[in-house]
Amino acid sequence: MKLVWLRRDLRAEDNTALYHASISGEPVLAIYVATPDSWQAHDLAPIQADLIYRRLFEVQKDLQQNNIPLVYAQVATFAESAQLVAKLAREHAVTGVYFNKEYEVNEVQRDSQLVDLLAADGIEWHGFDDKCLLPPGSVKNKQGDYFKVFTPFKRAYLAKMYQSPWRVTKLQPLTQQAVWRDEIVSELSPRSSFDYPRQTSERYAVDTESIIKQLRQFDSDRADAYEKQRDFPAVAGTSKLSPYLAIGALSVRQCMARLTYQQALPLVGGREIWQSELIWREFYQHLIYFEPKLSKGRSFTPWGDALIWKNNPAWIEAWKTGTTGYPIVDAAMKQLNATGWMHNRLRMIVASFLVKDLHVDWRIGESYFMSKLIDGDYAANNGGWQWCASTGCDGQPYFRIFNPVTQGERFDPEGHFVCTWIPELAKLPKKYIHQPWKAPNAKALSYPAPIVDHKTEREITLALYKEAKDNGNGA
């Protein structure tokens, strides 16, 4: 019998480990192991935990159609999950364990532990680079090293993707069914232990048909206009597929296949821009693989660790609760806290504000985002925060500092998004919505005054960054 260990690859279709196990000629059984203590240490958002929990039942249905049972267990940590899988493989005559690799440090250590345990018992293991369309190490520069800047990475990535054959795989129903009886694991049921806080994710469908339908609808209805609409949070211009990519309910291959289907290559316009967003996700996965320090709270740039942060607790709390006095920042944070999602343009604005207006360590923002986001993905979240903090691999200089007023005026010109989340500003004339402190009746508003002056804090940031870059070595 073959055992497939599911993690952040919660799908039956286009799942490399499942596919290879299914063509082995032996019965296949899938297992999912919850690890609440490790999840807590990694700031797993309760809303994403709920999405995972709900999605598991749909994966179970999909696998049952292929005569593959899904069993479930819960232990505290990653290390214990590796031990459990190895123990079950040993005690139940499993001939091979299949899994899709993850690239963060703790996950790599977990899988290394599993491999050692299986090898000691003489059990075969098969790890697959399923998380990326082009796995880490397959896209390199002329010197044979990994890329540290996105644009040349993208060029090399596309050249290789268009030249190398790749496909979306489909499971074929097995004629035999694996049988498992054990006191530790059981069939997934509503009674299964899932001891982690959950916040409802009901607004997100979790059945495979709905997820694929959403991908197809974005492709047919909004992909071509994505370039023009994606930066405006009041417009439904994005795909909203990131939660499914984050937990592996959808693969990047499925997205890329749909995006390029019957299209002339290379892509242009909105399709090319959305393709770039997919490749950004791949880029950050590659970086996490080659730079383990990114999983350990370190800056990509050595001087980034020499930055001095104020970390004012009151300012941090105002940022978290959406009470900074800057409407576009506050509306975005209220959206995050209420829904577990935030528009990508807004993520850049609020991250820049926290780091460069409030002088708060980007790691604090990174952790808070992970604790709230339904689409939290460590590599993408880390990459985004370091991009905004100018401590990551980015060709732009550190003096890129977003002005929260002009950003609001540019990307929410009518104030529709802001007034959705801060209705007390809806009665203001449009010219005051993004700087309500200038309105004649500002004192009568039930809305706070700005906690900092952007122009003043910008100058402080420039000085702090210059000092760190001139003197810091990251040692």
Tab-separated table of C-alpha atoms in Angstrom:
chain	number	residue	atom	x	y	z
A	1	MET	CA	0.000	0.000	0.000
A	2	LYS	CA	1.120	3.570	-0.740
A	3	LEU	CA	0.612	6.399	1.742
A	4	VAL	CA	0.233	10.014	0.581
A	5	TRP	CA	0.772	12.709	3.206
A	6	LEU	CA	-1.261	15.816	2.378
A	7	ARG	CA	-0.219	19.203	3.736
A	8	ARG	CA	-0.688	22.474	1.817
A	9	ASP	CA	-1.748	20.606	-1.299
A	10	LEU	CA	-5.415	20.033	-0.539
A	11	ARG	CA	-6.622	18.838	-3.916
A	12	ALA	CA	-7.078	15.556	-5.778
A	13	GLU	CA	-6.477	16.962	-9.262
A	14	ASP	CA	-2.993	18.039	-10.327
A	15	ASN	CA	-1.436	16.741	-7.130
A	16	THR	CA	1.934	15.267	-8.073
A	17	ALA	CA	2.343	13.030	-5.026
A	18	LEU	CA	-1.174	11.633	-5.334
A	19	TYR	CA	-0.788	11.089	-9.058
A	20	HIS	CA	2.440	9.104	-8.756
A	21	ALA	CA	1.094	7.040	-5.887
A	22	SER	CA	-2.034	6.256	-7.907
A	23	ILE	CA	-0.082	4.881	-10.880
A	24	SER	CA	2.011	2.602	-8.668
A	25	GLY	CA	-0.403	-0.307	-9.093
A	26	GLU	CA	-0.965	-0.586	-5.327
A	27	PRO	CA	-3.830	0.619	-3.123
A	28	VAL	CA	-3.434	4.231	-1.989
A	29	LEU	CA	-4.403	5.911	1.222
A	30	ALA	CA	-4.105	9.633	2.023
A	31	ILE	CA	-3.496	11.111	5.453
A	32	TYR	CA	-3.758	14.624	6.861
A	33	VAL	CA	-2.179	15.449	10.219
A	34	ALA	CA	-3.200	18.595	12.117
A	35	THR	CA	-0.393	20.228	14.140
A	36	PRO	CA	-1.946	23.005	16.278
A	37	ASP	CA	1.162	23.906	18.309
A	38	SER	CA	3.279	24.390	15.205
A	39	TRP	CA	0.447	26.287	13.540
A	40	GLN	CA	0.277	28.615	16.539
A	41	ALA	CA	4.024	29.200	16.371
A	42	HIS	CA	3.643	30.128	12.706
A	43	ASP	CA	0.704	32.497	13.341
A	44	LEU	CA	-1.832	30.496	11.340
A	45	ALA	CA	-4.926	32.680	11.005
A	46	PRO	CA	-8.097	31.194	12.523
A	47	ILE	CA	-9.953	32.039	9.316
A	48	GLN	CA	-7.421	30.061	7.272
A	49	ALA	CA	-7.640	27.197	9.771
A	50	ASP	CA	-11.392	27.135	9.139
A	51	LEU	CA	-10.830	27.160	5.381
A	52	ILE	CA	-8.460	24.194	5.733
A	53	TYR	CA	-10.920	22.347	7.968
A	54	ARG	CA	-13.818	22.844	5.543
A	55	ARG	CA	-11.681	22.024	2.524
A	56	LEU	CA	-10.597	18.691	4.025
A	57	PHE	CA	-14.132	17.339	3.766
A	58	GLU	CA	-14.261	18.265	0.077
A	59	VAL	CA	-10.901	16.617	-0.569
A	60	GLN	CA	-12.256	13.541	1.178
A	61	LYS	CA	-15.211	13.467	-1.234
A	62	ASP	CA	-12.964	13.960	-4.260
A	63	LEU	CA	-10.646	11.160	-3.154
A	64	GLN	CA	-13.528	8.805	-2.438
A	65	GLN	CA	-14.521	9.095	-6.100
A	66	ASN	CA	-11.105	7.651	-6.887
A	67	ASN	CA	-11.366	4.913	-4.228
A	68	ILE	CA	-8.738	6.630	-2.053
A	69	PRO	CA	-9.698	7.001	1.623
A	70	LEU	CA	-8.548	10.048	3.601
A	71	VAL	CA	-7.640	9.435	7.226
A	72	TYR	CA	-6.980	12.097	9.813
A	73	ALA	CA	-4.884	12.547	12.919
A	74	GLN	CA	-3.815	15.343	15.223
A	75	VAL	CA	-0.523	15.795	17.061
A	76	ALA	CA	1.049	18.911	18.525
A	77	THR	CA	4.020	19.679	16.310
A	78	PHE	CA	5.614	19.159	12.919
A	79	ALA	CA	8.204	16.853	14.477
A	80	GLU	CA	5.500	14.656	15.986
A	81	SER	CA	3.676	14.534	12.643
A	82	ALA	CA	6.771	13.113	10.947
A	83	GLN	CA	7.128	10.554	13.703
A	84	LEU	CA	3.472	9.557	13.399
A	85	VAL	CA	3.572	9.095	9.632
A	86	ALA	CA	6.760	7.023	9.868
A	87	LYS	CA	5.284	4.899	12.684
A	88	LEU	CA	2.105	4.190	10.760
A	89	ALA	CA	4.066	3.329	7.619
A	90	ARG	CA	6.216	0.902	9.570
A	91	GLU	CA	3.368	-0.789	11.429
A	92	HIS	CA	1.033	-1.153	8.441
A	93	ALA	CA	3.387	-2.523	5.809
A	94	VAL	CA	3.379	0.633	3.685
A	95	THR	CA	5.736	0.188	0.746
A	96	GLY	CA	6.130	3.862	-0.080
A	97	VAL	CA	5.336	7.298	1.398
A	98	TYR	CA	4.589	10.130	-1.030
A	99	PHE	CA	4.555	13.852	-0.265
A	100	ASN	CA	4.915	17.223	-1.940
A	101	LYS	CA	7.805	19.311	-0.670
A	102	GLU	CA	7.572	22.579	1.208
A	103	TYR	CA	10.490	24.992	1.332
A	104	GLU	CA	10.365	26.848	4.653
A	105	VAL	CA	12.968	25.828	7.250
A	106	ASN	CA	10.701	24.072	9.754
A	107	GLU	CA	8.909	22.203	6.990
A	108	VAL	CA	12.212	21.129	5.432
A	109	GLN	CA	13.387	19.863	8.823
A	110	ARG	CA	10.124	17.950	9.298
A	111	ASP	CA	10.491	16.209	5.948
A	112	SER	CA	14.160	15.480	6.545
A	113	GLN	CA	13.197	13.828	9.821
A	114	LEU	CA	10.553	11.757	8.031
A	115	VAL	CA	13.029	10.638	5.372
A	116	ASP	CA	15.549	9.548	8.019
A	117	LEU	CA	12.899	7.574	9.905
A	118	LEU	CA	11.639	5.861	6.750
A	119	ALA	CA	15.162	5.054	5.595
A	120	ALA	CA	15.914	3.424	8.949
A	121	ASP	CA	12.931	1.128	8.371
A	122	GLY	CA	13.776	0.450	4.738
A	123	ILE	CA	10.629	2.179	3.469
A	124	GLU	CA	10.727	4.044	0.174
A	125	TRP	CA	9.856	7.724	0.085
A	126	HIS	CA	9.064	10.020	-2.818
A	127	GLY	CA	9.164	13.812	-2.418
A	128	PHE	CA	7.948	15.987	-5.293
A	129	ASP	CA	8.428	19.619	-6.264
A	130	ASP	CA	4.724	20.230	-6.688
A	131	LYS	CA	4.327	23.638	-5.054
A	132	CYS	CA	5.899	25.508	-7.976
A	133	LEU	CA	5.444	25.010	-11.695
A	134	LEU	CA	9.234	25.299	-12.058
A	135	PRO	CA	10.913	23.991	-8.913
A	136	PRO	CA	13.662	25.833	-7.013
A	137	GLY	CA	16.992	25.260	-8.697
A	138	SER	CA	15.525	24.950	-12.179
A	139	VAL	CA	15.677	28.691	-12.942
A	140	LYS	CA	19.219	30.049	-12.646
A	141	ASN	CA	21.281	32.906	-14.016
A	142	LYS	CA	24.271	32.586	-16.344
A	143	GLN	CA	26.559	32.038	-13.369
A	144	GLY	CA	24.471	29.061	-12.250
A	145	ASP	CA	23.169	30.889	-9.197
A	146	TYR	CA	19.623	31.704	-8.167
A	147	PHE	CA	18.114	35.035	-9.170
A	148	LYS	CA	17.994	37.787	-6.544
A	149	VAL	CA	15.919	40.267	-8.589
A	150	PHE	CA	12.458	39.561	-9.947
A	151	THR	CA	12.582	40.934	-13.512
A	152	PRO	CA	15.465	38.757	-14.797
A	153	PHE	CA	13.955	35.818	-12.886
A	154	LYS	CA	10.687	36.328	-14.718
A	155	ARG	CA	12.399	36.432	-18.126
A	156	ALA	CA	14.295	33.213	-17.446
A	157	TYR	CA	11.217	31.599	-15.883
A	158	LEU	CA	9.021	32.296	-18.899
A	159	ALA	CA	11.669	31.130	-21.341
A	160	LYS	CA	11.964	27.835	-19.490
A	161	MET	CA	8.218	27.439	-18.952
A	162	TYR	CA	7.441	27.874	-22.639
A	163	GLN	CA	10.249	25.523	-23.678
A	164	SER	CA	9.747	22.786	-21.087
A	165	PRO	CA	6.742	20.453	-21.259
A	166	TRP	CA	4.400	20.596	-18.282
A	167	ARG	CA	0.858	19.468	-17.782
A	168	VAL	CA	-2.002	19.339	-15.332
A	169	THR	CA	-2.392	15.753	-14.125
A	170	LYS	CA	-5.679	13.989	-13.407
A	171	LEU	CA	-6.298	11.050	-11.121
A	172	GLN	CA	-7.733	7.849	-12.535
A	173	PRO	CA	-10.056	5.905	-10.206
A	174	LEU	CA	-8.294	2.985	-8.587
A	175	THR	CA	-9.821	-0.457	-8.767
A	176	GLN	CA	-8.604	-1.356	-5.295
A	177	GLN	CA	-9.279	0.417	-2.060
A	178	ALA	CA	-6.798	0.775	0.767
A	179	VAL	CA	-8.002	-0.416	4.155
A	180	TRP	CA	-6.713	1.070	7.377
A	181	ARG	CA	-7.730	0.387	10.928
A	182	ASP	CA	-5.825	2.087	13.709
A	183	GLU	CA	-6.665	3.658	17.049
A	184	ILE	CA	-4.571	6.740	16.265
A	185	VAL	CA	-6.064	7.716	12.927
A	186	SER	CA	-9.631	7.590	11.659
A	187	GLU	CA	-11.790	8.626	8.765
A	188	LEU	CA	-12.248	12.388	8.734
A	189	SER	CA	-15.619	13.294	10.250
A	190	PRO	CA	-17.223	16.322	11.912
A	191	ARG	CA	-16.242	14.680	15.199
A	192	SER	CA	-12.549	14.669	14.322
A	193	SER	CA	-10.366	16.611	16.708
A	194	PHE	CA	-9.274	19.964	15.262
A	195	ASP	CA	-8.017	21.824	18.317
A	196	TYR	CA	-7.236	25.182	16.790
A	197	PRO	CA	-9.203	28.439	16.947
A	198	ARG	CA	-11.407	28.916	13.897
A	199	GLN	CA	-13.095	31.995	12.479
A	200	THR	CA	-15.762	31.395	9.880
A	201	SER	CA	-14.637	31.325	6.261
A	202	GLU	CA	-18.128	30.645	4.912
A	203	ARG	CA	-17.926	33.431	2.333
A	204	TYR	CA	-15.369	31.285	0.497
A	205	ALA	CA	-16.620	28.179	-1.295
A	206	VAL	CA	-14.482	25.109	-0.693
A	207	ASP	CA	-15.841	22.534	-3.133
A	208	THR	CA	-13.627	21.849	-6.129
A	209	GLU	CA	-16.291	22.621	-8.707
A	210	SER	CA	-16.805	26.134	-7.321
A	211	ILE	CA	-13.078	26.829	-7.100
A	212	ILE	CA	-12.473	25.788	-10.701
A	213	LYS	CA	-15.540	27.771	-11.788
A	214	GLN	CA	-14.111	30.868	-10.090
A	215	LEU	CA	-10.814	30.411	-11.939
A	216	ARG	CA	-12.613	30.052	-15.260
A	217	GLN	CA	-14.840	33.052	-14.634
A	218	PHE	CA	-11.875	35.247	-13.812
A	219	ASP	CA	-10.141	34.054	-16.955
A	220	SER	CA	-13.144	34.775	-19.155
A	221	ASP	CA	-14.511	37.919	-17.492
A	222	ARG	CA	-11.679	39.868	-15.853
A	223	ALA	CA	-8.228	38.599	-16.848
A	224	ASP	CA	-7.924	40.856	-19.885
A	225	ALA	CA	-8.886	43.929	-17.836
A	226	TYR	CA	-6.714	42.976	-14.874
A	227	GLU	CA	-3.957	45.451	-15.733
A	228	LYS	CA	-6.356	48.408	-15.622
A	229	GLN	CA	-8.511	47.336	-12.682
A	230	ARG	CA	-6.264	45.486	-10.254
A	231	ASP	CA	-5.074	48.526	-8.258
A	232	PHE	CA	-8.513	49.884	-7.338
A	233	PRO	CA	-9.896	48.280	-4.167
A	234	ALA	CA	-13.459	49.442	-4.819
A	235	VAL	CA	-13.470	47.503	-8.110
A	236	ALA	CA	-13.832	43.708	-8.321
A	237	GLY	CA	-10.772	43.488	-10.540
A	238	THR	CA	-8.732	40.734	-8.895
A	239	SER	CA	-9.186	36.974	-8.987
A	240	LYS	CA	-9.712	36.336	-5.220
A	241	LEU	CA	-8.029	32.958	-5.826
A	242	SER	CA	-5.156	33.546	-3.390
A	243	PRO	CA	-6.822	31.676	-0.475
A	244	TYR	CA	-7.000	28.542	-2.620
A	245	LEU	CA	-3.411	28.866	-3.800
A	246	ALA	CA	-2.290	29.341	-0.193
A	247	ILE	CA	-3.748	26.035	1.039
A	248	GLY	CA	-3.157	24.169	-2.209
A	249	ALA	CA	-6.811	23.791	-3.171
A	250	LEU	CA	-5.625	25.159	-6.508
A	251	SER	CA	-2.195	24.798	-8.111
A	252	VAL	CA	-0.192	27.396	-9.979
A	253	ARG	CA	-0.143	24.954	-12.909
A	254	GLN	CA	-3.930	24.973	-13.074
A	255	CYS	CA	-3.930	28.777	-13.057
A	256	MET	CA	-1.220	29.041	-15.690
A	257	ALA	CA	-2.894	26.428	-17.898
A	258	ARG	CA	-6.198	28.288	-17.817
A	259	LEU	CA	-4.541	31.675	-18.362
A	260	THR	CA	-2.579	30.532	-21.424
A	261	TYR	CA	-5.223	28.239	-22.934
A	262	GLN	CA	-5.673	29.088	-26.621
A	263	GLN	CA	-3.752	32.343	-26.143
A	264	ALA	CA	-0.927	33.661	-28.280
A	265	LEU	CA	2.382	33.606	-26.416
A	266	PRO	CA	3.865	35.605	-24.856
A	267	LEU	CA	0.821	36.957	-23.084
A	268	VAL	CA	0.044	40.668	-23.193
A	269	GLY	CA	-2.079	43.173	-21.274
A	270	GLY	CA	-3.990	42.038	-18.211
A	271	ARG	CA	-3.126	38.394	-18.757
A	272	GLU	CA	0.573	39.158	-18.741
A	273	ILE	CA	0.222	41.146	-15.505
A	274	TRP	CA	-1.700	38.367	-13.738
A	275	GLN	CA	0.871	35.887	-14.987
A	276	SER	CA	3.510	38.114	-13.385
A	277	GLU	CA	1.665	37.885	-10.082
A	278	LEU	CA	1.775	34.089	-10.287
A	279	ILE	CA	5.487	34.249	-11.041
A	280	TRP	CA	6.037	36.553	-8.049
A	281	ARG	CA	4.646	33.734	-5.889
A	282	GLU	CA	7.094	31.335	-7.515
A	283	PHE	CA	9.975	33.792	-7.044
A	284	TYR	CA	9.368	34.031	-3.306
A	285	GLN	CA	9.198	30.239	-2.996
A	286	HIS	CA	12.559	29.985	-4.729
A	287	LEU	CA	14.048	32.611	-2.396
A	288	ILE	CA	12.807	30.786	0.706
A	289	TYR	CA	14.449	27.621	-0.613
A	290	PHE	CA	17.837	29.219	-1.286
A	291	GLU	CA	17.856	31.586	1.696
A	292	PRO	CA	16.843	29.734	4.880
A	293	LYS	CA	17.525	32.922	6.864
A	294	LEU	CA	14.263	34.315	5.471
A	295	SER	CA	12.404	31.697	7.512
A	296	LYS	CA	14.296	32.831	10.603
A	297	GLY	CA	13.234	36.469	10.726
A	298	ARG	CA	16.317	37.816	8.952
A	299	SER	CA	16.428	40.511	6.313
A	300	PHE	CA	17.521	39.559	2.828
A	301	THR	CA	19.891	42.552	2.736
A	302	PRO	CA	22.579	42.319	5.462
A	303	TRP	CA	22.189	45.980	6.404
A	304	GLY	CA	18.461	45.493	6.949
A	305	ASP	CA	19.149	43.845	10.302
A	306	ALA	CA	20.914	47.046	11.426
A	307	LEU	CA	17.787	49.191	11.157
A	308	ILE	CA	16.623	50.863	14.346
A	309	TRP	CA	12.889	50.627	15.091
A	310	LYS	CA	10.769	52.709	17.456
A	311	ASN	CA	8.036	50.070	17.875
A	312	ASN	CA	5.716	52.461	19.716
A	313	PRO	CA	3.017	50.172	21.241
A	314	ALA	CA	0.273	52.781	20.877
A	315	TRP	CA	1.082	53.331	17.213
A	316	ILE	CA	1.173	49.586	16.571
A	317	GLU	CA	-2.248	49.176	18.182
A	318	ALA	CA	-3.665	52.074	16.159
A	319	TRP	CA	-2.373	50.441	12.980
A	320	LYS	CA	-3.836	47.058	13.890
A	321	THR	CA	-7.246	48.468	14.771
A	322	GLY	CA	-7.515	50.904	11.872
A	323	THR	CA	-7.422	54.076	13.969
A	324	THR	CA	-4.355	55.878	12.593
A	325	GLY	CA	-6.296	58.841	11.194
A	326	TYR	CA	-5.290	57.983	7.625
A	327	PRO	CA	-8.485	56.711	5.927
A	328	ILE	CA	-6.979	54.428	3.269
A	329	VAL	CA	-4.805	52.736	5.914
A	330	ASP	CA	-7.635	52.406	8.412
A	331	ALA	CA	-10.173	51.131	5.892
A	332	ALA	CA	-7.705	48.509	4.688
A	333	MET	CA	-6.989	47.280	8.217
A	334	LYS	CA	-10.697	47.137	9.024
A	335	GLN	CA	-11.222	45.058	5.877
A	336	LEU	CA	-8.446	42.695	6.975
A	337	ASN	CA	-9.764	42.317	10.513
A	338	ALA	CA	-13.332	41.707	9.349
A	339	THR	CA	-12.782	39.478	6.310
A	340	GLY	CA	-9.292	37.979	6.540
A	341	TRP	CA	-8.418	39.458	3.153
A	342	MET	CA	-6.921	42.696	1.884
A	343	HIS	CA	-6.508	44.078	-1.607
A	344	ASN	CA	-2.896	43.821	-2.805
A	345	ARG	CA	-2.462	47.564	-3.403
A	346	LEU	CA	-3.677	48.175	0.121
A	347	ARG	CA	-1.223	45.632	1.519
A	348	MET	CA	1.612	47.726	0.095
A	349	ILE	CA	0.139	50.952	1.455
A	350	VAL	CA	-0.420	49.716	5.014
A	351	ALA	CA	2.945	47.930	5.129
A	352	SER	CA	4.784	51.035	3.974
A	353	PHE	CA	2.868	53.082	6.539
A	354	LEU	CA	3.728	50.753	9.430
A	355	VAL	CA	7.408	50.520	8.556
A	356	LYS	CA	8.205	53.951	7.149
A	357	ASP	CA	5.681	56.267	8.812
A	358	LEU	CA	5.495	54.565	12.196
A	359	HIS	CA	9.054	53.078	12.220
A	360	VAL	CA	7.813	49.665	13.308
A	361	ASP	CA	9.819	46.511	12.619
A	362	TRP	CA	8.418	44.845	9.497
A	363	ARG	CA	8.405	41.508	11.327
A	364	ILE	CA	5.606	42.775	13.575
A	365	GLY	CA	3.483	43.516	10.526
A	366	GLU	CA	4.457	40.237	8.890
A	367	SER	CA	3.300	38.293	11.956
A	368	TYR	CA	0.041	40.227	12.251
A	369	PHE	CA	-0.815	39.646	8.623
A	370	MET	CA	-0.230	35.902	8.980
A	371	SER	CA	-2.470	35.845	12.057
A	372	LYS	CA	-5.336	37.420	10.083
A	373	LEU	CA	-5.008	36.500	6.392
A	374	ILE	CA	-7.140	33.769	4.878
A	375	ASP	CA	-4.555	33.606	2.087
A	376	GLY	CA	-1.523	33.683	4.366
A	377	ASP	CA	1.459	32.100	2.623
A	378	TYR	CA	4.757	32.441	4.438
A	379	ALA	CA	6.998	32.981	1.433
A	380	ALA	CA	4.704	35.480	-0.284
A	381	ASN	CA	3.953	37.326	2.959
A	382	ASN	CA	7.624	37.556	3.907
A	383	GLY	CA	8.564	38.657	0.413
A	384	GLY	CA	5.874	41.329	0.354
A	385	TRP	CA	6.813	42.767	3.725
A	386	GLN	CA	10.521	42.849	2.931
A	387	TRP	CA	9.736	44.495	-0.428
A	388	CYS	CA	7.803	47.237	1.376
A	389	ALA	CA	10.482	47.555	4.051
A	390	SER	CA	13.220	47.779	1.369
A	391	THR	CA	15.118	45.002	3.148
A	392	GLY	CA	14.348	42.359	0.525
A	393	CYS	CA	15.672	41.611	-2.955
A	394	ASP	CA	14.349	44.630	-4.785
A	395	GLY	CA	15.962	46.832	-7.375
A	396	GLN	CA	14.278	49.982	-5.986
A	397	PRO	CA	16.077	52.143	-3.381
A	398	TYR	CA	14.947	52.506	0.199
A	399	PHE	CA	13.543	56.007	-0.339
A	400	ARG	CA	10.391	54.565	-1.951
A	401	ILE	CA	7.870	55.633	0.692
A	402	PHE	CA	4.152	55.608	-0.063
A	403	ASN	CA	2.204	58.734	0.831
A	404	PRO	CA	-1.067	57.416	2.319
A	405	VAL	CA	-3.023	60.482	1.205
A	406	THR	CA	-1.937	60.504	-2.431
A	407	GLN	CA	-2.224	56.712	-2.616
A	408	GLY	CA	-5.807	56.964	-1.411
A	409	GLU	CA	-6.641	59.755	-3.810
A	410	ARG	CA	-5.119	57.880	-6.733
A	411	PHE	CA	-6.544	54.423	-6.151
A	412	ASP	CA	-9.833	55.250	-4.393
A	413	PRO	CA	-10.577	58.615	-6.033
A	414	GLU	CA	-14.296	58.640	-5.217
A	415	GLY	CA	-13.716	57.292	-1.713
A	416	HIS	CA	-16.030	54.317	-2.288
A	417	PHE	CA	-13.718	51.827	-0.600
A	418	VAL	CA	-12.893	54.082	2.329
A	419	CYS	CA	-16.537	54.935	2.995
A	420	THR	CA	-17.510	51.252	2.903
A	421	TRP	CA	-15.300	50.600	5.914
A	422	ILE	CA	-15.406	54.053	7.544
A	423	PRO	CA	-19.014	55.155	6.970
A	424	GLU	CA	-18.630	58.241	9.192
A	425	LEU	CA	-16.595	59.812	6.374
A	426	ALA	CA	-19.272	59.257	3.719
A	427	LYS	CA	-20.880	62.699	4.235
A	428	LEU	CA	-17.632	64.573	3.625
A	429	PRO	CA	-17.005	66.300	0.297
A	430	LYS	CA	-14.856	64.063	-1.889
A	431	LYS	CA	-11.792	66.313	-1.574
A	432	TYR	CA	-11.660	65.687	2.174
A	433	ILE	CA	-12.256	61.936	2.308
A	434	HIS	CA	-8.547	61.039	2.272
A	435	GLN	CA	-7.519	63.904	4.559
A	436	PRO	CA	-10.548	64.509	6.775
A	437	TRP	CA	-8.546	66.575	9.263
A	438	LYS	CA	-8.728	69.411	6.727
A	439	ALA	CA	-12.523	69.385	6.567
A	440	PRO	CA	-14.281	72.406	8.142
A	441	ASN	CA	-16.139	70.137	10.564
A	442	ALA	CA	-13.179	67.848	11.296
A	443	LYS	CA	-13.546	68.162	15.066
A	444	ALA	CA	-17.146	66.986	14.872
A	445	LEU	CA	-16.202	63.745	13.113
A	446	SER	CA	-16.105	60.535	15.120
A	447	TYR	CA	-12.813	59.767	13.451
A	448	PRO	CA	-9.322	60.193	14.914
A	449	ALA	CA	-6.806	62.807	13.874
A	450	PRO	CA	-3.607	61.489	12.219
A	451	ILE	CA	-1.273	59.956	14.778
A	452	VAL	CA	1.797	61.133	12.830
A	453	ASP	CA	2.687	63.667	10.159
A	454	HIS	CA	3.718	61.824	6.998
A	455	LYS	CA	6.204	64.450	5.801
A	456	THR	CA	7.985	64.546	9.156
A	457	GLU	CA	8.172	60.759	9.529
A	458	ARG	CA	9.391	60.377	5.948
A	459	GLU	CA	12.479	62.448	6.731
A	460	ILE	CA	13.141	60.399	9.862
A	461	THR	CA	12.889	57.188	7.842
A	462	LEU	CA	15.337	58.407	5.228
A	463	ALA	CA	17.866	59.195	7.935
A	464	LEU	CA	17.392	55.853	9.710
A	465	TYR	CA	17.752	53.892	6.495
A	466	LYS	CA	20.802	55.840	5.366
A	467	GLU	CA	22.489	55.196	8.710
A	468	ALA	CA	21.702	51.467	8.565
A	469	LYS	CA	22.905	51.139	4.986
A	470	ASP	CA	26.095	53.130	5.639
A	471	ASN	CA	27.026	51.378	8.867
A	472	GLY	CA	25.154	48.096	9.135
A	473	ASN	CA	26.609	44.765	8.095
A	474	GLY	CA	23.877	42.454	9.434
A	475	ALA	CA	26.343	40.721	11.731
